[in-house]
PDB file of C-alpha atoms in Angstrom:
ATOM      1  CA  MET A   1       7.279   1.533  15.058  1.00 82.00           C
ATOM      2  CA  ARG A   2       9.140   4.773  15.662  1.00 91.00           C
ATOM      3  CA  TYR A   3      11.901   4.122  13.155  1.00 96.00           C
ATOM      4  CA  LEU A   4      13.308   6.655  10.699  1.00 98.00           C
ATOM      5  CA  VAL A   5      15.352   4.913   8.012  1.00 98.00           C
ATOM      6  CA  PHE A   6      17.742   6.731   5.677  1.00 98.00           C
ATOM      7  CA  LEU A   7      18.873   5.019   2.480  1.00 98.00           C
ATOM      8  CA  ARG A   8      22.403   6.197   1.630  1.00 98.00           C
ATOM      9  CA  GLY A   9      24.142   5.611  -1.673  1.00 97.00           C
ATOM     10  CA  ILE A  10      24.981   7.073  -5.058  1.00 97.00           C
ATOM     11  CA  PRO A  11      22.413   7.122  -7.877  1.00 96.00           C
ATOM     12  CA  GLY A  12      22.214   3.636  -9.339  1.00 95.00           C
ATOM     13  CA  SER A  13      23.320   1.887  -6.149  1.00 96.00           C
ATOM     14  CA  GLY A  14      20.005   0.031  -5.799  1.00 96.00           C
ATOM     15  CA  LYS A  15      18.148   2.068  -3.185  1.00 97.00           C
ATOM     16  CA  SER A  16      14.821   2.285  -5.027  1.00 96.00           C
ATOM     17  CA  THR A  17      15.053  -1.369  -6.064  1.00 96.00           C
ATOM     18  CA  PHE A  18      15.590  -2.232  -2.397  1.00 97.00           C
ATOM     19  CA  VAL A  19      12.423  -0.321  -1.482  1.00 97.00           C
ATOM     20  CA  LYS A  20      10.385  -2.338  -3.987  1.00 97.00           C
ATOM     21  CA  GLU A  21      11.874  -5.711  -3.061  1.00 96.00           C
ATOM     22  CA  GLU A  22      11.255  -5.124   0.647  1.00 95.00           C
ATOM     23  CA  GLY A  23       7.695  -3.885   0.092  1.00 94.00           C
ATOM     24  CA  LEU A  24       8.478  -0.477   1.568  1.00 96.00           C
ATOM     25  CA  GLU A  25       6.751   1.748  -1.005  1.00 97.00           C
ATOM     26  CA  PRO A  26       3.861   2.790   1.305  1.00 96.00           C
ATOM     27  CA  TYR A  27       6.339   3.904   3.963  1.00 97.00           C
ATOM     28  CA  THR A  28       8.877   5.619   1.714  1.00 98.00           C
ATOM     29  CA  ILE A  29       9.356   9.282   0.867  1.00 98.00           C
ATOM     30  CA  SER A  30      11.443   9.520  -2.295  1.00 97.00           C
ATOM     31  CA  SER A  31      13.323  12.692  -3.193  1.00 96.00           C
ATOM     32  CA  ASP A  32      12.915  11.875  -6.897  1.00 94.00           C
ATOM     33  CA  THR A  33       9.160  11.495  -6.541  1.00 95.00           C
ATOM     34  CA  VAL A  34       8.795  14.719  -4.554  1.00 96.00           C
ATOM     35  CA  ARG A  35      10.872  16.554  -7.146  1.00 95.00           C
ATOM     36  CA  LEU A  36       8.536  15.414  -9.929  1.00 94.00           C
ATOM     37  CA  LEU A  37       5.490  16.356  -7.879  1.00 94.00           C
ATOM     38  CA  ILE A  38       6.756  19.926  -7.692  1.00 94.00           C
ATOM     39  CA  LYS A  39       8.015  20.226 -11.252  1.00 93.00           C
ATOM     40  CA  PRO A  40       7.801  17.793 -14.193  1.00 91.00           C
ATOM     41  CA  PRO A  41      10.801  17.128 -16.473  1.00 87.00           C
ATOM     42  CA  VAL A  42      12.049  20.034 -18.573  1.00 87.00           C
ATOM     43  CA  LEU A  43      13.976  20.068 -21.860  1.00 87.00           C
ATOM     44  CA  SER A  44      17.715  20.546 -21.669  1.00 83.00           C
ATOM     45  CA  VAL A  45      19.697  22.640 -24.176  1.00 79.00           C
ATOM     46  CA  ALA A  46      20.295  19.349 -26.018  1.00 79.00           C
ATOM     47  CA  GLY A  47      16.564  18.795 -26.328  1.00 80.00           C
ATOM     48  CA  GLN A  48      16.465  15.910 -23.812  1.00 82.00           C
ATOM     49  CA  PRO A  49      14.001  15.670 -20.892  1.00 86.00           C
ATOM     50  CA  VAL A  50      15.778  16.211 -17.582  1.00 84.00           C
ATOM     51  CA  THR A  51      14.784  16.653 -13.944  1.00 86.00           C
ATOM     52  CA  SER A  52      15.087  20.258 -12.782  1.00 84.00           C
ATOM     53  CA  GLN A  53      17.695  20.988 -10.102  1.00 83.00           C
ATOM     54  CA  LYS A  54      16.515  24.571  -9.578  1.00 88.00           C
ATOM     55  CA  ILE A  55      13.899  23.574  -7.011  1.00 92.00           C
ATOM     56  CA  ASN A  56      16.172  21.829  -4.495  1.00 92.00           C
ATOM     57  CA  ARG A  57      15.319  24.148  -1.620  1.00 94.00           C
ATOM     58  CA  ARG A  58      11.580  23.594  -2.106  1.00 96.00           C
ATOM     59  CA  VAL A  59      12.066  19.849  -2.518  1.00 96.00           C
ATOM     60  CA  TRP A  60      14.042  19.381   0.696  1.00 96.00           C
ATOM     61  CA  GLY A  61      11.837  21.770   2.635  1.00 96.00           C
ATOM     62  CA  LEU A  62       8.785  19.726   1.652  1.00 97.00           C
ATOM     63  CA  ILE A  63      10.528  16.433   2.427  1.00 98.00           C
ATOM     64  CA  TYR A  64      11.467  17.668   5.897  1.00 97.00           C
ATOM     65  CA  SER A  65       7.870  18.760   6.542  1.00 96.00           C
ATOM     66  CA  LEU A  66       6.479  15.430   5.320  1.00 97.00           C
ATOM     67  CA  ILE A  67       8.839  13.431   7.507  1.00 98.00           C
ATOM     68  CA  LYS A  68       8.005  15.582  10.524  1.00 95.00           C
ATOM     69  CA  CYS A  69       4.285  15.025   9.909  1.00 94.00           C
ATOM     70  CA  ARG A  70       4.916  11.273   9.835  1.00 95.00           C
ATOM     71  CA  MET A  71       6.926  11.436  13.050  1.00 94.00           C
ATOM     72  CA  GLU A  72       4.187  13.375  14.830  1.00 89.00           C
ATOM     73  CA  GLU A  73       1.974  10.337  14.234  1.00 88.00           C
ATOM     74  CA  GLY A  74       4.685   7.854  15.259  1.00 89.00           C
ATOM     75  CA  GLU A  75       4.817   6.336  11.777  1.00 94.00           C
ATOM     76  CA  PHE A  76       7.600   4.173  10.373  1.00 96.00           C
ATOM     77  CA  THR A  77       9.280   6.169   7.611  1.00 98.00           C
ATOM     78  CA  VAL A  78      11.961   5.555   4.989  1.00 98.00           C
ATOM     79  CA  LEU A  79      13.768   8.366   3.149  1.00 98.00           C
ATOM     80  CA  ASP A  80      14.949   7.278  -0.297  1.00 98.00           C
ATOM     81  CA  ALA A  81      17.639   9.782  -1.269  1.00 96.00           C
ATOM     82  CA  THR A  82      21.403   9.839  -1.704  1.00 96.00           C
ATOM     83  CA  ASN A  83      21.931  11.259   1.822  1.00 97.00           C
ATOM     84  CA  ALA A  84      25.596  11.596   0.921  1.00 96.00           C
ATOM     85  CA  GLY A  85      26.700  14.382   3.256  1.00 95.00           C
ATOM     86  CA  ASN A  86      26.709  14.287   7.033  1.00 96.00           C
ATOM     87  CA  ALA A  87      24.510  17.392   7.120  1.00 96.00           C
ATOM     88  CA  ASP A  88      21.855  15.716   4.951  1.00 96.00           C
ATOM     89  CA  ILE A  89      21.071  13.389   7.850  1.00 98.00           C
ATOM     90  CA  ALA A  90      22.190  15.515  10.812  1.00 97.00           C
ATOM     91  CA  LYS A  91      19.294  17.958  10.332  1.00 97.00           C
ATOM     92  CA  TYR A  92      16.922  15.236  11.552  1.00 97.00           C
ATOM     93  CA  ARG A  93      18.687  14.891  14.898  1.00 96.00           C
ATOM     94  CA  SER A  94      16.281  17.263  16.641  1.00 94.00           C
ATOM     95  CA  PRO A  95      12.974  15.646  15.506  1.00 94.00           C
ATOM     96  CA  VAL A  96      14.391  12.157  16.144  1.00 95.00           C
ATOM     97  CA  LYS A  97      15.007  13.173  19.742  1.00 92.00           C
ATOM     98  CA  ALA A  98      11.777  15.153  20.113  1.00 89.00           C
ATOM     99  CA  TYR A  99       9.557  12.344  18.793  1.00 90.00           C
ATOM    100  CA  ARG A 100      11.526   9.549  20.502  1.00 89.00           C
ATOM    101  CA  TYR A 101      12.550   7.779  17.313  1.00 94.00           C
ATOM    102  CA  GLU A 102      15.364   5.399  16.491  1.00 95.00           C
ATOM    103  CA  ALA A 103      17.275   6.306  13.344  1.00 98.00           C
ATOM    104  CA  PHE A 104      18.882   3.805  10.980  1.00 98.00           C
ATOM    105  CA  CYS A 105      20.899   4.185   7.798  1.00 98.00           C
ATOM    106  CA  VAL A 106      20.884   1.434   5.173  1.00 98.00           C
ATOM    107  CA  ASP A 107      24.324   1.767   3.607  1.00 98.00           C
ATOM    108  CA  PHE A 108      24.755   1.134  -0.140  1.00 98.00           C
ATOM    109  CA  SER A 109      28.308   2.526  -0.292  1.00 95.00           C
ATOM    110  CA  ASP A 110      29.734  -0.851  -1.349  1.00 95.00           C
ATOM    111  CA  VAL A 111      28.286  -0.389  -4.853  1.00 96.00           C
ATOM    112  CA  SER A 112      31.040   0.843  -7.177  1.00 96.00           C
ATOM    113  CA  PRO A 113      30.661   3.975  -9.326  1.00 96.00           C
ATOM    114  CA  GLU A 114      31.228   1.851 -12.415  1.00 97.00           C
ATOM    115  CA  LEU A 115      28.256  -0.399 -11.688  1.00 97.00           C
ATOM    116  CA  ALA A 116      26.119   2.602 -10.722  1.00 96.00           C
ATOM    117  CA  LYS A 117      26.957   4.357 -14.006  1.00 96.00           C
ATOM    118  CA  GLU A 118      25.986   1.260 -15.955  1.00 96.00           C
ATOM    119  CA  ARG A 119      22.623   1.062 -14.192  1.00 96.00           C
ATOM    120  CA  ASN A 120      22.174   4.796 -14.574  1.00 94.00           C
ATOM    121  CA  MET A 121      22.257   4.556 -18.376  1.00 93.00           C
ATOM    122  CA  GLY A 122      19.371   2.078 -18.317  1.00 92.00           C
ATOM    123  CA  ARG A 123      17.013   4.601 -16.721  1.00 91.00           C
ATOM    124  CA  PRO A 124      14.420   6.765 -18.485  1.00 90.00           C
ATOM    125  CA  ALA A 125      16.062   9.837 -20.022  1.00 89.00           C
ATOM    126  CA  TYR A 126      14.763  12.294 -17.416  1.00 89.00           C
ATOM    127  CA  GLU A 127      16.135  10.135 -14.572  1.00 90.00           C
ATOM    128  CA  ILE A 128      19.688   9.847 -15.893  1.00 91.00           C
ATOM    129  CA  VAL A 129      22.221  11.535 -13.615  1.00 92.00           C
ATOM    130  CA  PRO A 130      25.439  13.027 -15.044  1.00 92.00           C
ATOM    131  CA  GLU A 131      28.421  10.751 -14.396  1.00 95.00           C
ATOM    132  CA  THR A 132      30.324  13.617 -12.786  1.00 95.00           C
ATOM    133  CA  VAL A 133      27.550  13.911 -10.170  1.00 95.00           C
ATOM    134  CA  ILE A 134      27.799  10.192  -9.369  1.00 96.00           C
ATOM    135  CA  GLU A 135      31.561  10.531  -8.895  1.00 96.00           C
ATOM    136  CA  GLU A 136      31.184  13.613  -6.684  1.00 96.00           C
ATOM    137  CA  MET A 137      28.573  11.925  -4.485  1.00 96.00           C
ATOM    138  CA  TYR A 138      30.704   8.799  -4.197  1.00 97.00           C
ATOM    139  CA  ALA A 139      33.624  10.915  -2.988  1.00 97.00           C
ATOM    140  CA  ILE A 140      31.448  12.655  -0.403  1.00 97.00           C
ATOM    141  CA  ILE A 141      30.093   9.344   0.928  1.00 97.00           C
ATOM    142  CA  LYS A 142      33.611   7.950   1.278  1.00 96.00           C
ATOM    143  CA  ARG A 143      34.841  11.139   2.933  1.00 96.00           C
ATOM    144  CA  GLN A 144      32.000  11.880   5.351  1.00 97.00           C
ATOM    145  CA  SER A 145      30.536   9.632   8.040  1.00 96.00           C
ATOM    146  CA  VAL A 146      26.960   9.180   9.203  1.00 97.00           C
ATOM    147  CA  PRO A 147      25.996  11.153  12.358  1.00 97.00           C
ATOM    148  CA  SER A 148      26.415   9.294  15.643  1.00 96.00           C
ATOM    149  CA  PHE A 149      22.687   9.243  16.481  1.00 97.00           C
ATOM    150  CA  VAL A 150      22.089   6.939  13.492  1.00 98.00           C
ATOM    151  CA  THR A 151      22.748   3.180  13.459  1.00 97.00           C
ATOM    152  CA  VAL A 152      24.314   2.065  10.176  1.00 98.00           C
ATOM    153  CA  ILE A 153      23.315  -1.302   8.691  1.00 97.00           C
ATOM    154  CA  LYS A 154      23.791  -3.074   5.379  1.00 97.00           C
ATOM    155  CA  PRO A 155      20.845  -3.973   3.115  1.00 97.00           C
ATOM    156  CA  HIS A 156      21.006  -7.677   4.045  1.00 96.00           C
ATOM    157  CA  GLU A 157      20.630  -6.763   7.741  1.00 96.00           C
ATOM    158  CA  PHE A 158      17.424  -4.801   7.285  1.00 95.00           C
ATOM    159  CA  ARG A 159      14.880  -7.551   7.896  1.00 91.00           C
ATOM    160  CA  LYS A 160      16.648  -8.906  10.942  1.00 90.00           C
ATOM    161  CA  ARG A 161      17.044  -5.488  12.556  1.00 89.00           C
ATOM    162  CA  LEU A 162      13.796  -3.748  11.639  1.00 86.00           C
ATOM    163  CA  GLN A 163      11.115  -6.196  10.576  1.00 78.00           C
ATOM    164  CA  TYR A 164       8.088  -6.059  12.861  1.00 76.00           C
ATOM    165  CA  ASN A 165       6.893  -9.383  14.233  1.00 78.00           C
ATOM    166  CA  THR A 166       3.271  -9.539  15.343  1.00 82.00           C
ATOM    167  CA  PRO A 167       3.067 -10.821  18.946  1.00 86.00           C
ATOM    168  CA  ASP A 168       1.098 -14.020  19.562  1.00 89.00           C
ATOM    169  CA  PHE A 169      -1.239 -13.808  22.561  1.00 93.00           C
ATOM    170  CA  SER A 170      -3.124 -17.038  21.893  1.00 92.00           C
ATOM    171  CA  ASN A 171      -1.657 -18.695  24.986  1.00 94.00           C
ATOM    172  CA  TYR A 172      -3.621 -16.443  27.358  1.00 96.00           C
ATOM    173  CA  LYS A 173      -7.042 -17.464  28.675  1.00 96.00           C
ATOM    174  CA  LYS A 174      -8.382 -13.916  28.745  1.00 96.00           C
ATOM    175  CA  ILE A 175      -7.294 -10.574  27.379  1.00 96.00           C
ATOM    176  CA  HIS A 176      -8.298  -7.497  29.382  1.00 96.00           C
ATOM    177  CA  HIS A 177      -8.412  -4.193  27.489  1.00 96.00           C
ATOM    178  CA  ILE A 178      -8.339  -1.422  30.077  1.00 94.00           C
ATOM    179  CA  GLY A 179      -9.351   1.950  28.687  1.00 90.00           C
ATOM    180  CA  ASP A 180      -8.679   5.515  29.800  1.00 89.00           C
ATOM    181  CA  ILE A 181      -7.864   5.585  33.507  1.00 91.00           C
ATOM    182  CA  ASN A 182      -7.372   9.363  33.818  1.00 89.00           C
ATOM    183  CA  GLY A 183      -6.097   9.245  37.374  1.00 88.00           C
ATOM    184  CA  SER A 184      -8.925   7.079  38.764  1.00 92.00           C
ATOM    185  CA  TYR A 185      -6.912   4.645  40.874  1.00 93.00           C
ATOM    186  CA  THR A 186      -9.845   3.509  43.009  1.00 94.00           C
ATOM    187  CA  ALA A 187     -11.886   2.469  39.959  1.00 94.00           C
ATOM    188  CA  LEU A 188      -8.884   0.649  38.506  1.00 95.00           C
ATOM    189  CA  MET A 189      -8.314  -1.274  41.716  1.00 95.00           C
ATOM    190  CA  LYS A 190     -11.992  -2.207  41.829  1.00 95.00           C
ATOM    191  CA  TYR A 191     -11.666  -3.841  38.418  1.00 95.00           C
ATOM    192  CA  LEU A 192      -8.425  -5.552  39.448  1.00 94.00           C
ATOM    193  CA  SER A 193      -9.725  -6.547  42.867  1.00 92.00           C
ATOM    194  CA  CYS A 194      -8.586 -10.148  42.352  1.00 90.00           C
ATOM    195  CA  GLY A 195      -5.112  -9.101  41.245  1.00 91.00           C
ATOM    196  CA  LEU A 196      -3.381  -9.844  37.965  1.00 94.00           C
ATOM    197  CA  GLY A 197      -3.684 -13.465  36.931  1.00 93.00           C
ATOM    198  CA  ASP A 198      -0.653 -15.061  35.309  1.00 94.00           C
ATOM    199  CA  ASN A 199      -2.836 -16.710  32.667  1.00 96.00           C
ATOM    200  CA  ASP A 200      -4.443 -13.443  31.551  1.00 96.00           C
ATOM    201  CA  LEU A 201      -3.079 -10.609  29.419  1.00 97.00           C
ATOM    202  CA  TYR A 202      -3.655  -7.004  30.495  1.00 97.00           C
ATOM    203  CA  ILE A 203      -3.488  -4.309  27.801  1.00 96.00           C
ATOM    204  CA  PHE A 204      -3.674  -0.757  29.137  1.00 95.00           C
ATOM    205  CA  LEU A 205      -4.770   1.624  26.373  1.00 93.00           C
ATOM    206  CA  GLY A 206      -3.163   4.829  27.619  1.00 87.00           C
ATOM    207  CA  ASP A 207      -4.358   8.099  29.154  1.00 88.00           C
ATOM    208  CA  TYR A 208      -3.171   7.000  32.573  1.00 88.00           C
ATOM    209  CA  ALA A 209      -3.048  10.429  34.228  1.00 85.00           C
ATOM    210  CA  GLY A 210      -5.806  12.971  33.767  1.00 82.00           C
ATOM    211  CA  ARG A 211      -8.527  14.844  35.595  1.00 82.00           C
ATOM    212  CA  GLY A 212      -8.796  12.310  38.394  1.00 82.00           C
ATOM    213  CA  ASN A 213      -7.231  13.045  41.764  1.00 85.00           C
ATOM    214  CA  GLU A 214      -5.185   9.844  42.105  1.00 88.00           C
ATOM    215  CA  ASN A 215      -2.695  10.258  39.267  1.00 87.00           C
ATOM    216  CA  SER A 216       0.442   9.505  41.262  1.00 87.00           C
ATOM    217  CA  ARG A 217      -1.075   6.268  42.638  1.00 90.00           C
ATOM    218  CA  VAL A 218      -2.056   5.160  39.119  1.00 91.00           C
ATOM    219  CA  VAL A 219       1.391   5.748  37.668  1.00 88.00           C
ATOM    220  CA  LYS A 220       3.176   4.157  40.624  1.00 91.00           C
ATOM    221  CA  PHE A 221       1.009   1.055  40.231  1.00 93.00           C
ATOM    222  CA  LEU A 222       1.680   0.839  36.496  1.00 92.00           C
ATOM    223  CA  VAL A 223       5.422   1.199  37.050  1.00 90.00           C
ATOM    224  CA  SER A 224       5.261  -1.645  39.559  1.00 92.00           C
ATOM    225  CA  ILE A 225       3.695  -4.039  37.022  1.00 93.00           C
ATOM    226  CA  MET A 226       5.209  -2.809  33.746  1.00 91.00           C
ATOM    227  CA  CYS A 227       7.936  -5.481  33.651  1.00 91.00           C
ATOM    228  CA  ARG A 228       5.491  -8.366  33.758  1.00 94.00           C
ATOM    229  CA  ASP A 229       5.283 -10.355  30.522  1.00 93.00           C
ATOM    230  CA  ASN A 230       1.479 -10.280  30.631  1.00 95.00           C
ATOM    231  CA  VAL A 231       1.219  -6.478  30.865  1.00 95.00           C
ATOM    232  CA  VAL A 232       1.211  -4.160  27.839  1.00 94.00           C
ATOM    233  CA  LEU A 233       1.268  -0.389  28.314  1.00 92.00           C
ATOM    234  CA  LEU A 234       0.251   1.618  25.256  1.00 89.00           C
ATOM    235  CA  GLU A 235       0.584   5.331  24.632  1.00 84.00           C
ATOM    236  CA  GLY A 236      -2.574   7.423  24.683  1.00 84.00           C
ATOM    237  CA  ASP A 237      -3.324  10.982  23.674  1.00 80.00           C
ATOM    238  CA  ASN A 238      -2.418  12.392  27.097  1.00 75.00           C
ATOM    239  CA  GLU A 239       1.004  10.752  27.015  1.00 75.00           C
ATOM    240  CA  LYS A 240       1.632  12.043  23.492  1.00 72.00           C
ATOM    241  CA  ARG A 241       0.805  15.609  24.455  1.00 68.00           C
ATOM    242  CA  LEU A 242       2.878  15.400  27.621  1.00 66.00           C
ATOM    243  CA  CYS A 243       5.984  14.215  25.795  1.00 61.00           C
ATOM    244  CA  ARG A 244       5.737  16.355  22.685  1.00 56.00           C
ATOM    245  CA  PRO A 245       2.846  18.376  21.246  1.00 50.00           C
ATOM    246  CA  ALA A 246       2.038  17.991  17.575  1.00 49.00           C
ATOM    247  CA  ALA A 247       2.185  21.081  15.415  1.00 45.00           C
ATOM    248  CA  GLY A 248      -0.603  23.418  16.406  1.00 45.00           C
ATOM    249  CA  GLU A 249      -1.751  21.173  19.238  1.00 47.00           C
ATOM    250  CA  LYS A 250      -1.918  22.430  22.784  1.00 48.00           C
ATOM    251  CA  GLN A 251       0.571  20.671  25.016  1.00 45.00           C
ATOM    252  CA  THR A 252      -0.789  19.060  28.153  1.00 45.00           C
ATOM    253  CA  ARG A 253       0.811  20.630  31.210  1.00 49.00           C
ATOM    254  CA  ILE A 254       1.420  18.857  34.486  1.00 46.00           C
ATOM    255  CA  GLU A 255      -0.746  21.558  36.082  1.00 50.00           C
ATOM    256  CA  ASP A 256      -3.725  20.195  34.139  1.00 50.00           C
ATOM    257  CA  PHE A 257      -3.781  17.149  36.416  1.00 48.00           C
ATOM    258  CA  SER A 258      -5.530  17.287  39.764  1.00 49.00           C
ATOM    259  CA  ASP A 259      -2.827  16.019  42.151  1.00 52.00           C
ATOM    260  CA  THR A 260       0.188  17.816  40.699  1.00 49.00           C
ATOM    261  CA  THR A 261       2.141  17.835  43.950  1.00 49.00           C
ATOM    262  CA  GLY A 262       1.652  14.122  44.432  1.00 52.00           C
ATOM    263  CA  ILE A 263       2.420  13.055  40.869  1.00 52.00           C
ATOM    264  CA  LEU A 264       5.650  15.038  40.768  1.00 52.00           C
ATOM    265  CA  LYS A 265       7.095  14.446  44.207  1.00 55.00           C
ATOM    266  CA  GLU A 266       6.014  10.843  44.666  1.00 53.00           C
ATOM    267  CA  LEU A 267       7.095   9.684  41.219  1.00 52.00           C
ATOM    268  CA  GLU A 268      10.494  11.285  41.521  1.00 50.00           C
ATOM    269  CA  ARG A 269      11.042   9.851  44.989  1.00 51.00           C
ATOM    270  CA  GLU A 270       9.579   6.377  44.567  1.00 46.00           C
ATOM    271  CA  ALA A 271       8.156   5.213  41.254  1.00 45.00           C
ATOM    272  CA  LEU A 272      11.108   5.671  38.914  1.00 47.00           C
ATOM    273  CA  SER A 273      13.501   4.161  41.448  1.00 49.00           C
ATOM    274  CA  ILE A 274      11.632   0.838  41.460  1.00 44.00           C
ATOM    275  CA  ILE A 275      13.285  -0.530  38.321  1.00 46.00           C
ATOM    276  CA  PRO A 276      16.673  -0.019  36.638  1.00 48.00           C
ATOM    277  CA  GLU A 277      16.857   2.550  33.834  1.00 47.00           C
ATOM    278  CA  SER A 278      17.857  -0.073  31.268  1.00 44.00           C
ATOM    279  CA  THR A 279      14.715  -2.068  32.030  1.00 45.00           C
ATOM    280  CA  GLN A 280      12.550   1.047  31.740  1.00 43.00           C
ATOM    281  CA  LEU A 281      13.933   1.755  28.278  1.00 43.00           C
ATOM    282  CA  GLN A 282      13.504  -1.842  27.175  1.00 47.00           C
ATOM    283  CA  ARG A 283       9.860  -1.889  28.180  1.00 46.00           C
ATOM    284  CA  TYR A 284       9.284   1.567  26.691  1.00 43.00           C
ATOM    285  CA  HIS A 285      10.550   0.568  23.257  1.00 45.00           C
ATOM    286  CA  ARG A 286       8.535  -2.640  23.422  1.00 46.00           C
ATOM    287  CA  TYR A 287       5.171  -1.129  24.191  1.00 47.00           C
ATOM    288  CA  SER A 288       5.367   2.589  23.480  1.00 46.00           C
ATOM    289  CA  GLU A 289       2.758   2.897  20.744  1.00 46.00           C
ATOM    290  CA  ARG A 290      -0.993   2.673  20.675  1.00 41.00           C
ATOM    291  CA  THR A 291      -2.039   0.499  17.731  1.00 41.00           C
TER     292      THR A 291
END
């Protein structure tokens, strides 16, 4: 699932508890955890262990890199941090667009500073945040809004909006897994010589265009069947490289395909005009990832 989820709230508002209760630990990048990975607690002038604030630039630089690495792989990711200011979230606008993600913000702003301060005092010594910091962050959250590219939800809405439900294909008689096509329309049609049966499920595993010389015919055919309930189109390596190259990875160019003139002109003229844009987006979000 290409979802990037920001948790937003003052220290002590229940963000980390929410992560545990929802079973999100494997998917979560925590600013507190990253901070401790870089530098363990140090002694304050009062002789108490505290978390260093002198490494903020390194912490947030590493967090950004980690999240980008996750997004390159299309992984569901949660950022557990205060995310108080608009700019804290706005810097992810570019990768969200580049990697075709949906961004959500789980809003904990309803938790009062008084309750947060009470919870804060029950933490280990090195995790306690000064009360003045809690008050400052609360003021920022109340003053600044979340960027428009992010959908804001409350904690109780999380499961309904983002929980992944495994599809049930047990009602189909057969399931056809169709591997790399790579522009070989004739071979594909040979396999589908009897057409697509309504009682069968057809899962296309990606790499639709490639070194074959019938790329435009392959893509036009897939567009014509993509709205059928018994057709699943997954994303392969070629599609990933076409849309956005991973760091250090060579991007596939349209010139790398054999019938470049056909795939460009024919698709623009015919294929993408077959179905409404809203339907294209709905099907894309439904079956965009290879699992």
